[in-house]
Coordinates of C-alpha atoms in Angstrom, one line a residue:
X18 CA 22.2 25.5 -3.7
X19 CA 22.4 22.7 -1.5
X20 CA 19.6 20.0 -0.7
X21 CA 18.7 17.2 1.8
X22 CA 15.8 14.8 1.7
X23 CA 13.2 13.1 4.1
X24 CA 13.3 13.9 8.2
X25 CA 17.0 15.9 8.7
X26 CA 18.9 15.8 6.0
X27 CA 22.6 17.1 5.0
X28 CA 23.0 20.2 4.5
X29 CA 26.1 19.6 1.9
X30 CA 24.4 17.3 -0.2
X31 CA 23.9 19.2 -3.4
X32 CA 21.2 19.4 -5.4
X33 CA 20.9 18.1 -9.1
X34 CA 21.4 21.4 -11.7
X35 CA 24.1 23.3 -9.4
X36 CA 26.8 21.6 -12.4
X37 CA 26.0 23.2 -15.5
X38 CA 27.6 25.0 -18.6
X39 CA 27.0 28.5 -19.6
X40 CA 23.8 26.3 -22.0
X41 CA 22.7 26.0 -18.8
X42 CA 21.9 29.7 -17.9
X43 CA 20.9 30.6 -21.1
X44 CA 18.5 28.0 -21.0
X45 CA 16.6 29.3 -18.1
X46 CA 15.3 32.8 -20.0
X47 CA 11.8 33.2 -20.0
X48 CA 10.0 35.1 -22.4
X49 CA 10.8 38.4 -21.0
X50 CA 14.4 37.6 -21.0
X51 CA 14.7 36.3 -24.4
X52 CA 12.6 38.9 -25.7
X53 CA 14.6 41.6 -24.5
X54 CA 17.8 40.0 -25.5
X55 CA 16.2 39.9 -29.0
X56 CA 15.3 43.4 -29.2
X57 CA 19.0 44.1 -27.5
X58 CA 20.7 42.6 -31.1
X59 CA 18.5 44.2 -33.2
X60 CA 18.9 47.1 -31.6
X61 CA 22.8 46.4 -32.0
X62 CA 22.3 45.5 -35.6
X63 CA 20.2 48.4 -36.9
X64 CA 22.8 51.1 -34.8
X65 CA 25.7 49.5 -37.0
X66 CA 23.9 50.1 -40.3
X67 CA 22.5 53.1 -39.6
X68 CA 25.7 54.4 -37.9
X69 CA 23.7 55.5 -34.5
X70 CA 25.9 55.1 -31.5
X71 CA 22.6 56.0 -29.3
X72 CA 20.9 53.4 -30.7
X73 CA 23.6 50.9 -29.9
X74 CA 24.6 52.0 -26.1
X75 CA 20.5 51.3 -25.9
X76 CA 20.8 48.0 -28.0
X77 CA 23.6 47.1 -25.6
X78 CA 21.9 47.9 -22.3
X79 CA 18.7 45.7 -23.8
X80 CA 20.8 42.9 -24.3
X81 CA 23.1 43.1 -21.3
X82 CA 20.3 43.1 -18.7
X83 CA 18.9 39.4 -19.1
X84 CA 22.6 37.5 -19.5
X85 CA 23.2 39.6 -16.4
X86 CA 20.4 38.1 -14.8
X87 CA 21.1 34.8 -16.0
X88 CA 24.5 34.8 -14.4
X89 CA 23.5 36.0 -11.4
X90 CA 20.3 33.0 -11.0
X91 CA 23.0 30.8 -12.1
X92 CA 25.9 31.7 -10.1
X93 CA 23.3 31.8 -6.7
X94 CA 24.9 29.7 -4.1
X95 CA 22.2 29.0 -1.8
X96 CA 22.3 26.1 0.7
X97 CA 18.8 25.0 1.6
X98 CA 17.7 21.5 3.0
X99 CA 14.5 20.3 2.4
X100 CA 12.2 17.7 3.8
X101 CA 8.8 15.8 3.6
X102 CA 6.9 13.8 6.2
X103 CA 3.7 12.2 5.0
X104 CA 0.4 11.8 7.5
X105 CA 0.0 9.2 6.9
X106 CA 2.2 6.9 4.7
X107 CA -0.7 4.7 4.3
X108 CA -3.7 5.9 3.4
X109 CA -7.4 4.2 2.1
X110 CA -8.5 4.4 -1.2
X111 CA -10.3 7.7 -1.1
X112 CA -9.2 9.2 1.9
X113 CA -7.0 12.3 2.4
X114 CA -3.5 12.4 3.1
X115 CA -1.4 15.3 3.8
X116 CA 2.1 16.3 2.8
X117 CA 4.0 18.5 5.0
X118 CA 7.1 20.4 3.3
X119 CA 9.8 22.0 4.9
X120 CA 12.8 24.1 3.4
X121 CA 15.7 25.3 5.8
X122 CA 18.1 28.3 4.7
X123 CA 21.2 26.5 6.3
X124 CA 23.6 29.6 4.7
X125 CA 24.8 32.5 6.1
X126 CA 22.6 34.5 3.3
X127 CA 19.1 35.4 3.1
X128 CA 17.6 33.8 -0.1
X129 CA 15.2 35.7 -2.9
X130 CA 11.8 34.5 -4.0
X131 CA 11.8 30.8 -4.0
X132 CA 9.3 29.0 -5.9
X133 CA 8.7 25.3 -4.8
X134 CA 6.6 22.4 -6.4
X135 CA 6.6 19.2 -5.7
X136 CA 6.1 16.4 -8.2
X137 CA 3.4 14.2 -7.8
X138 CA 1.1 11.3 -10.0
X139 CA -1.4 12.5 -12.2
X140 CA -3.9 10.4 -10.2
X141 CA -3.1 12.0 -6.8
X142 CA -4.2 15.1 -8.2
X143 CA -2.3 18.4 -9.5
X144 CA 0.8 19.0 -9.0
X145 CA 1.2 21.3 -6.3
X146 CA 3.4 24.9 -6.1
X147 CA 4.2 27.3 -3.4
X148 CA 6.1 30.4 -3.9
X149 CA 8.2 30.9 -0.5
X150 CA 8.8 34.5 0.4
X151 CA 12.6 35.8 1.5
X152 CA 14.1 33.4 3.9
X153 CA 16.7 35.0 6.1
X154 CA 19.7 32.6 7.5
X155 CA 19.0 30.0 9.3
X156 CA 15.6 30.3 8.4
X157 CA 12.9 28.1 7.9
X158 CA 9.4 27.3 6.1
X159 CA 6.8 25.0 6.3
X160 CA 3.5 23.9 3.6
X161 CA 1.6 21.1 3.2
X162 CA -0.5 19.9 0.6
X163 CA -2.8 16.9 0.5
X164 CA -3.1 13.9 -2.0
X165 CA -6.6 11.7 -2.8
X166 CA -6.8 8.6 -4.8
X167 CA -9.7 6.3 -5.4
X168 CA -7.1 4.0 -6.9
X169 CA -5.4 1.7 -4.8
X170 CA -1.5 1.4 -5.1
X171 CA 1.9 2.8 -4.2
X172 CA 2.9 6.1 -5.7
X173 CA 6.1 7.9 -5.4
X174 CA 6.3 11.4 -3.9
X175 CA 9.1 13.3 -5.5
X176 CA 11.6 15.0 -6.2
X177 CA 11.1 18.5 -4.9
X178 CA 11.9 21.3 -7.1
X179 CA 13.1 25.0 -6.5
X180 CA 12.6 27.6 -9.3
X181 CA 15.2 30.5 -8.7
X182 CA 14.0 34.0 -9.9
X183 CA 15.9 37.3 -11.0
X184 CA 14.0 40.8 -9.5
X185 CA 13.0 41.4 -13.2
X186 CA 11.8 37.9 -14.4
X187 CA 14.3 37.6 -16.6
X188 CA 15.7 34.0 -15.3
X189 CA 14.5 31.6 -14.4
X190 CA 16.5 28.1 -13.3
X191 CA 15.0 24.9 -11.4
X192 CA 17.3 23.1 -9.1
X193 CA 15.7 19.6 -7.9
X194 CA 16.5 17.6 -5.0
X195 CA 17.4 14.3 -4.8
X196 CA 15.0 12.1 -2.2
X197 CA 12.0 10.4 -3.2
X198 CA 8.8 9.2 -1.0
X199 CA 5.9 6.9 -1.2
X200 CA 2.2 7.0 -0.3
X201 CA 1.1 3.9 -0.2
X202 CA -3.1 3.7 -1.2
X203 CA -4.5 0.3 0.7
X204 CA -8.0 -0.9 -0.1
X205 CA -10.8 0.2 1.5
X206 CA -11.4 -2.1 4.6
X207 CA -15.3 -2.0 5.8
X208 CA -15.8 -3.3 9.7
X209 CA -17.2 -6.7 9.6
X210 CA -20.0 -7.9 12.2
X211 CA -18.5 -10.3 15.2
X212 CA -20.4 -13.4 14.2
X213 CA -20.9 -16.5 15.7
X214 CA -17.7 -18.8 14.9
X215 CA -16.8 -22.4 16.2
X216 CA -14.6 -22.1 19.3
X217 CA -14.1 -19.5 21.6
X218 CA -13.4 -15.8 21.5
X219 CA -10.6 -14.1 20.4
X220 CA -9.5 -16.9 18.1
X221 CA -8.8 -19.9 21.1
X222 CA -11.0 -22.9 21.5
X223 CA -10.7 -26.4 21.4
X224 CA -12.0 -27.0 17.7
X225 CA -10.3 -29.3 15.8
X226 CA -8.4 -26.8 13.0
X227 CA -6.2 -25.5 15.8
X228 CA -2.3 -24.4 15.8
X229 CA 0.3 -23.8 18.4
X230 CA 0.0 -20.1 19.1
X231 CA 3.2 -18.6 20.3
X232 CA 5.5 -22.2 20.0
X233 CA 8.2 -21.8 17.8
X234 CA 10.7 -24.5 16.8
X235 CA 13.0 -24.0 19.8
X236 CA 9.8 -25.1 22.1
X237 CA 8.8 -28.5 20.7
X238 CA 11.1 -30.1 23.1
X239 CA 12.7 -28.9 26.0
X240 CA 14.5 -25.7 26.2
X241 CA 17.5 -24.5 28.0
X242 CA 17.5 -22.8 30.9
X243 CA 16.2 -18.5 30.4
X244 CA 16.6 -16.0 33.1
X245 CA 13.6 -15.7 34.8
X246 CA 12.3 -19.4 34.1
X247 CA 10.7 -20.8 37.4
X248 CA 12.7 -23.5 39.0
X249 CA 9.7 -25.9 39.1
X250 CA 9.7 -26.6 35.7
X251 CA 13.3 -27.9 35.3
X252 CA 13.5 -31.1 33.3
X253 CA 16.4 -32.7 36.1
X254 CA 16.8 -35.8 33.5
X255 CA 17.6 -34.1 30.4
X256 CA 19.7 -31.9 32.7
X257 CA 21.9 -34.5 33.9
X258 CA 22.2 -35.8 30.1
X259 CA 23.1 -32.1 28.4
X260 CA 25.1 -31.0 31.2
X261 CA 23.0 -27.5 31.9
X262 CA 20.0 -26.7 33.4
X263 CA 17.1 -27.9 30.7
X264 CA 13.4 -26.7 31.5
X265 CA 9.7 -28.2 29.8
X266 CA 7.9 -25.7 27.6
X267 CA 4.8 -24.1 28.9
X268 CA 1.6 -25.7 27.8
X269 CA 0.5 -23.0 24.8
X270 CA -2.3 -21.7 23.9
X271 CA -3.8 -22.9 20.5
X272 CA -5.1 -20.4 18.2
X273 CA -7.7 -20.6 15.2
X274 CA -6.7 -19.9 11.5
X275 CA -8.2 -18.7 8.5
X276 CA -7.1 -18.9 5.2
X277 CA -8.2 -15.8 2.4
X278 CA -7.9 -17.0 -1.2
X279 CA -8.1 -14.5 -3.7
X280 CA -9.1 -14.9 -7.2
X281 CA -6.8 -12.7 -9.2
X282 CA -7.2 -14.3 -12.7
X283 CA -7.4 -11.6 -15.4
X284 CA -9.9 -13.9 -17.0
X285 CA -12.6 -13.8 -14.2
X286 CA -13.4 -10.7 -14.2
X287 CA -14.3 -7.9 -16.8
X288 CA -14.0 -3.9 -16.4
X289 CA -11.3 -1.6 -14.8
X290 CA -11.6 1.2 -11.8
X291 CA -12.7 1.3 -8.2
X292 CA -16.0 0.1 -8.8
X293 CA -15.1 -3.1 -11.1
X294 CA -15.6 -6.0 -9.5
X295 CA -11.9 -7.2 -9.1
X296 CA -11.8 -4.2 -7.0
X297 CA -14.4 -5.2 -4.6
X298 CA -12.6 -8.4 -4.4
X299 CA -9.3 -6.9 -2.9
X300 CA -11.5 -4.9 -0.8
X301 CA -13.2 -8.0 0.7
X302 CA -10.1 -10.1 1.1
X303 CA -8.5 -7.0 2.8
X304 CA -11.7 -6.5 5.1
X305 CA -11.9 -10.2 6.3
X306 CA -8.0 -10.3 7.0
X307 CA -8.1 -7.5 9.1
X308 CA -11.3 -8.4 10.8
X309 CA -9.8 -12.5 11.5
X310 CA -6.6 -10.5 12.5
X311 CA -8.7 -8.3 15.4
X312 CA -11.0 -11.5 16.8
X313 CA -7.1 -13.3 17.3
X314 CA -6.8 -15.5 14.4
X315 CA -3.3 -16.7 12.6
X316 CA -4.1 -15.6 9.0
X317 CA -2.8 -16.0 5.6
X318 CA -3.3 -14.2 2.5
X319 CA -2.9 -16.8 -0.7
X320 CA -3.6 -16.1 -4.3
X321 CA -4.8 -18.6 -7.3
X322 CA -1.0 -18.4 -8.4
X323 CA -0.2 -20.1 -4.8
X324 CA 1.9 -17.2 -3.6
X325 CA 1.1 -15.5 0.0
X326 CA 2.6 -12.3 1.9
X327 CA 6.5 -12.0 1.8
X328 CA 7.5 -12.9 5.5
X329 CA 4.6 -14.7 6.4
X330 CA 4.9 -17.3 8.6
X331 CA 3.9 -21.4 7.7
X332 CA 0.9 -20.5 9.9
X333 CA 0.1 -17.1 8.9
X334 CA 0.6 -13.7 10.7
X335 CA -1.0 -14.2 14.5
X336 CA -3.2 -11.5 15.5
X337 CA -4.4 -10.3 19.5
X338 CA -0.4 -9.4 20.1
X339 CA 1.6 -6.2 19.6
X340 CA 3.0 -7.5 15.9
X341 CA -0.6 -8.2 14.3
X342 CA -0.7 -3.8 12.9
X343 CA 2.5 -4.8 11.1
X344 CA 1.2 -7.9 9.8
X345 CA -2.0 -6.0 9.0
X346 CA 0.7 -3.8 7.2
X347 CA 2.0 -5.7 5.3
X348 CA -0.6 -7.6 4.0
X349 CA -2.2 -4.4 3.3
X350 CA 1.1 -3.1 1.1
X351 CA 0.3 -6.8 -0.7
X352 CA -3.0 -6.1 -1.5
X353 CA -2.1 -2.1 -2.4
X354 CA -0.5 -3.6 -5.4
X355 CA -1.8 -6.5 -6.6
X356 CA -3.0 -7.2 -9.8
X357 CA -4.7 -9.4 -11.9
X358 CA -2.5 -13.0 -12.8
X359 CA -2.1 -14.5 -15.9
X360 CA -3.2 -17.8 -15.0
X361 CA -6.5 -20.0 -15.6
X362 CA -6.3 -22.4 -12.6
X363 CA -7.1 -22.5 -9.5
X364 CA -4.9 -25.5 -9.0
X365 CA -1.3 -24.2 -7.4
X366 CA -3.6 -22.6 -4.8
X367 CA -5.5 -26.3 -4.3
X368 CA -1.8 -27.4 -3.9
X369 CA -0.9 -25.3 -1.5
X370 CA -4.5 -26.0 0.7
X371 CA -3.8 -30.0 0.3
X372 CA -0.6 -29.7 2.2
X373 CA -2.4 -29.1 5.5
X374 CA -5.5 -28.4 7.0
X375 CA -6.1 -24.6 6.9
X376 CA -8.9 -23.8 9.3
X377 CA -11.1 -21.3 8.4
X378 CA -11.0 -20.6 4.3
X379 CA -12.7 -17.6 3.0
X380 CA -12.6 -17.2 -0.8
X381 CA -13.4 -14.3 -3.3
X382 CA -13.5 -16.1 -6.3
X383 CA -14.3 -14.4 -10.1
X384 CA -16.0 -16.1 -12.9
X385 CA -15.6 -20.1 -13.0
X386 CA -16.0 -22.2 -15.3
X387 CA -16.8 -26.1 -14.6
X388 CA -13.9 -27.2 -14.5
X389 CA -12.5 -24.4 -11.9
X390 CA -15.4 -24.9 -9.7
X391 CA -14.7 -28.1 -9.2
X392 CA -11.1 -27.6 -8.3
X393 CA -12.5 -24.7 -6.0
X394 CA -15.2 -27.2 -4.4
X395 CA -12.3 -29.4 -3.7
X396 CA -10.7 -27.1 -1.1
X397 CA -14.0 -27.6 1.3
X398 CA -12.0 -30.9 2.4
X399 CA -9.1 -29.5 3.5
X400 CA -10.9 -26.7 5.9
X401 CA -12.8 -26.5 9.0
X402 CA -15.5 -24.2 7.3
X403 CA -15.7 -22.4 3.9
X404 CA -17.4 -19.2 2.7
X405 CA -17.1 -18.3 -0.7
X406 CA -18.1 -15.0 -2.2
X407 CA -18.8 -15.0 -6.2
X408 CA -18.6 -12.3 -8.2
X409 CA -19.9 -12.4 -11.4
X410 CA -17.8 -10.4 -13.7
X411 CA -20.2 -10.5 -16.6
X412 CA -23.0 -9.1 -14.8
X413 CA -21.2 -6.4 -13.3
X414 CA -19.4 -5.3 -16.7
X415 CA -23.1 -5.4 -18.3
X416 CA -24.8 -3.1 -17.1
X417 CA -25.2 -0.6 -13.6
X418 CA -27.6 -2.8 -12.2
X419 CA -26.2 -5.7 -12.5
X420 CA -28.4 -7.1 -14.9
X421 CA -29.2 -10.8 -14.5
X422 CA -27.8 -13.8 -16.5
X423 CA -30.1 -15.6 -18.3
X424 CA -27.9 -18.6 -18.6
X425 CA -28.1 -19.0 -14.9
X426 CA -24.6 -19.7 -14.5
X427 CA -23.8 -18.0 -11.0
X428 CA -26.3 -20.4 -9.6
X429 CA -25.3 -23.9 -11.6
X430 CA -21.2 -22.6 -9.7
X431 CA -23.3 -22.1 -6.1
X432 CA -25.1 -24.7 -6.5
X433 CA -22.0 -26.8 -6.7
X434 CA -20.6 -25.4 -4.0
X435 CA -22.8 -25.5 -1.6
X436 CA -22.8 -29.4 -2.8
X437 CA -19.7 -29.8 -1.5
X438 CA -20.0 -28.1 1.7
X439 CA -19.4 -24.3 1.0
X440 CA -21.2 -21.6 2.3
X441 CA -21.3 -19.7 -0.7
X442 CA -22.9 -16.7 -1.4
X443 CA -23.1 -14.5 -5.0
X444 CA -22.3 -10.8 -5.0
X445 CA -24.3 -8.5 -6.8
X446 CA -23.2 -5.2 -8.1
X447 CA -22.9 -2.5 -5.1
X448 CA -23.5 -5.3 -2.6
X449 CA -22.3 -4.3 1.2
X450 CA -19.6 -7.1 2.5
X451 CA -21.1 -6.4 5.9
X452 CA -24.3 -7.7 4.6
X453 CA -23.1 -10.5 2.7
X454 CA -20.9 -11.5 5.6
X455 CA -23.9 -11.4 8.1
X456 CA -25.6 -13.6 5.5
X457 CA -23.2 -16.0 5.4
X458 CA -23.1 -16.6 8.9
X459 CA -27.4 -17.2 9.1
X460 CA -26.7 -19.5 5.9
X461 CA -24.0 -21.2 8.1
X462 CA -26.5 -21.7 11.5
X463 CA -29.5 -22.7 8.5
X464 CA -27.4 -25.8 7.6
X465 CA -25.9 -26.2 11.5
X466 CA -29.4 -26.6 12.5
X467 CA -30.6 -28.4 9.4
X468 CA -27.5 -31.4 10.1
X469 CA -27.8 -34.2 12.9
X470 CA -24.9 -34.4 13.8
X471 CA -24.4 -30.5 14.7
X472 CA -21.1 -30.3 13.2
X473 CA -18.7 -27.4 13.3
X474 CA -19.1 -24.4 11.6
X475 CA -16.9 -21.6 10.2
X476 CA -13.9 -22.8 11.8

C-alpha cells in the first residue's frame, strides 16, 4: 500500500509497515485468528497421540485458515493516497474546527474494507475512526471529523492510519502514513469598544509619539528613479552628482504605536486552565493587539523577558494595509504558545522601553511586589499613555469569587501607579476586557479633565 500526505500527494510514496518480516504478519492476528490457530495445534497434537487422521486433516484446516489470512493482509498491495485539509488551521480556544479526510484508490484494484483513524491529542478529543467501504480503482472517499480545545496551543494532526482486514477477521495489519498537520488554538480575542484616543482615526494624527508609516530605509534620502515616479519630483542636483535620474521621497504619513507588555512570570500568577488568570492575560494582550492592529496602529508584542514576535519590525507590525491579518497571524501563533518565564524582573523589558519612546503602552501585569512595581511605574516615562491591567493571582487562586485581600495589596501596586501616571485598573475574577477597557478610557478623560494643562491621553 502506498500513501501520500497533505493537498495531492504521491502516489509512490509508501507507507510505513509495507517492509516487514513474516513477525510482522503473525503479529497482526486478532483474537479470532490466534484462537483458531490454537485450537488448529491442538487439534494436530491430540490426532498424533491418539492416531486420528480425521482429527488432524480438521486440526490442519483450523490452523491453516488464519496464517492464510495473514499472508494474504500482508501480501495486499494496495496504492492509496491520502490527504487532510484543516478549516481552519487556526482556530479560538473553544471553537470548532473541522478535519476533512480524503483516501484515493490510485491502483488498478478495487480495495476490501478499509478501516481509517486518525491520530489526534488527548485534549482535542477522541481519537476519531471510519471504516471505508470497498473502493473500486480510481476511486475516492471523503470524512471529516472536528476537533475542540479550551486550551490554547499548537497540536499536531497525524499520522493517518489504515487497518487492513481479512473477510473472516482473522488479520488484522495497520499501515500508517507519513505526513503530519497542525491546528493551531489562538486565544480567545473579545471585540474591544472604539474609544476616544489622542490623534486622529485610524491610527494618524499629529501627536507627539508618532512613526514614519510606510518609509523604509531606502526613503530617508533620495531615491533613484522607479517606473512610474512623476517627473516633478526629480531631485535635478543629486542627479547631476549620481549620474541617474534621483527623485525626493513622498511626504509620509505618520502612524501611532502601541506597545503590549505581557507579564509572563511563573511567579505572578497562581493556578492552571483556561480560566486561571495567566490565561486571561494572554487573552487580553491578544484582544488589544488585534483591536490597535484594526484602528491602524504599528504594534508590538514584548514580554517581561524583553523578547517580541519573530519578524517583527523595530516599529512593530503596521496595521490598516493588506499585511496587518498576517501580522495578526503571527502574533497570534506567539501568543498560541506562550508560557510562563522563569524570570522575576521586569527589568529587560524596562530596557527595551528606554531605548525609545513607544507610544501607546498597554500592560497586563501579574502579582508585583515593590520592587517590580516600581520598575513597572518607570515605563510611564517612556510612553505617550499607559493602561495597566492587574491581575491578582492570589485572589483568583483563592477562591471562585475572587475573594478580597485583606492586606490590601492590589491597591498599595495601583496606587503607585496611578502615582506615576498610569491608568491602571485591577481585574477581578470573570471580569469582561470590554468592560475594563471602557473603564479605562472614562478613568483616562477623569484625569484629562481633572489636569490644566489638558495633556494627551492614551497615545
Amino acid at each position: 500500500m502506498s500513501a501520500g500526505g497533505s493537498g495531492q500527494p504521491p502516489a509512490g510514496r509508501t507507507a510505513r509497515g509495507d517492509k516487514g518480516s513474516v513477525r510482522t504478519a503473525l503479529a497482526g492476528l486478532t483474537t479470532r485468528g490466534r484462537s483458531f490457530l490454537a485450537a488448529g495445534i491442538a487439534a494436530a497434537v491430540c490426532a498424533y497421540v491418539l492416531g486420528q487422521p480425521d482429527l488432524l486433516r480438521v486440526g490442519l484446516l483450523l490452523a491453516a485458515l488464519p496464517l492464510i489470512c495473514a499472508a494474504v493482509v500482508y501480501r495486499t498491495r494496495y496504492r492509496v493516497a491520502g490527504s487532510r485539509r484543516l478549516s481552519p488551521a487556526r482556530v479560538p480556544a473553544g471553537s470548532e474546527a473541522r478535519v476533512h479526510l480524503r483516501m484515493d484508490n490510485v491502483s488498478r484494484l478495487p480495495t476490501g474494507l478499509l478501516m481509517l483513524q486518525d491520530r489526534v491529542p488527548y485534549v482535542l478529543g477522541p481519537r476519531p475512526r471510519f471504516v471505508l467501504d470497498r473502493v473500486e480503482a480510481g476511486g475516492r472517499r471523503e470524512v471529516s471529523y472536528r476537533v475542540r480545545s479550551d486550551l490554547r496551543g499548537r497540536y499536531p494532526l497525524g499520522p493517518l492510519q489504515l487497518r487492513l482486514n481479512d473477510p473472516f477477521g482473522m488479520c488484522e495489519l495497520t499501515r500508517s502514513f507519513s505526513t503530519h498537520d497542525t491546528l493551531t488554538v489562538i486565544p480567545r480575542v473579545e471585540p474591544l469598544p472604539p474609544v476616544r484616543l489622542s490623534g486622529e482615526a485610524k491610527g494618524y494624527g499629529e501627536g507627539r509619539q508618532r512613526s514614519l508609516a510606510l518609509a523604509g530605509e531606502d526613503d530617508v534620502i533620495p531615491r533613484g528613479y522607479r517606473y512610474g515616479d512623476d517627473l516633478r519630483r526629480v531631485h535635478w542636483r543629486l542627479t547631476a552628482r549620481y549620474g541617474e535620474l534621483m527623485v525626493r521621497r513622498e511626504e509620509q504619513p505618520q502612524r501611532s504605536r502601541c506597545t503590549v507588555l505581557l507579564d509572563t512570570r511563573g511567579l505572578a500568577y497562581q493556578g492552571a486552565g483556561p480560566d486561571s488568570a495567566f490565561e486571561w492575560a494572554v487573552s487580553g494582550a491578544a484582544s488589544v493587539l488585534v483591536h490597535m492592529l484594526e484602528r491602524g496602529f504599528s504594534v508590538r508584542l514584548l514580554t517581561d523577558t524583553g523578547n517580541s514576535v519573530p519578524g517583527e519590525g523595530a516599529d512593530g507590525f503596521a496595521g490598516a494595509n493588506q499585511e496587518s491579518a498576517d501580522a495578526a497571524g503571527l502574533m497570534m501563533d506567539t501568543l498560541a504558545v506562550v508560557d510562563h518565564s522563569d524570570g522575576t524582573s521586569l527589568s529587560r523589558a524596562y530596557d527595551v522601553l528606554r531605548g525609545g519612546n513607544e507610544g501607546l503602552l498597554v500592560a497586563f501585569l501579574g502579582d508585583l511586589d515593590d520592587e517590580e512595581a516600581a520598575v513597572a511605574a518607570r515605563m510611564r516615562q517612556r510612553s505617550g499613555g499607559a493602561v495597566a491591567f492587574l491581575l491578582d493571582g492570589d485572589r483568583w487562586a483563592r477562591e471562585p469569587n475572587g475573594a478580597p485581600d485583606p492586606m490590601n495589596r492590589q491597591e498599595e501596586r495601583l496606587r503607585m501607579l496611578r502615582e506615576a501616571g498610569w491608568t491602571a485598573l485591577g481585574v477581578p475574577r470573570g471580569a469582561s476586557l470590554n468592560e475594563l477597557w471602557r473603564q479605562a478610557d472614562r478613568d483616562r478623560a477623569g484625569v484629562m479633565t481633572g489636569t490644566a494643562s489638558g495633556g494627551e491621553g492614551w497615545s
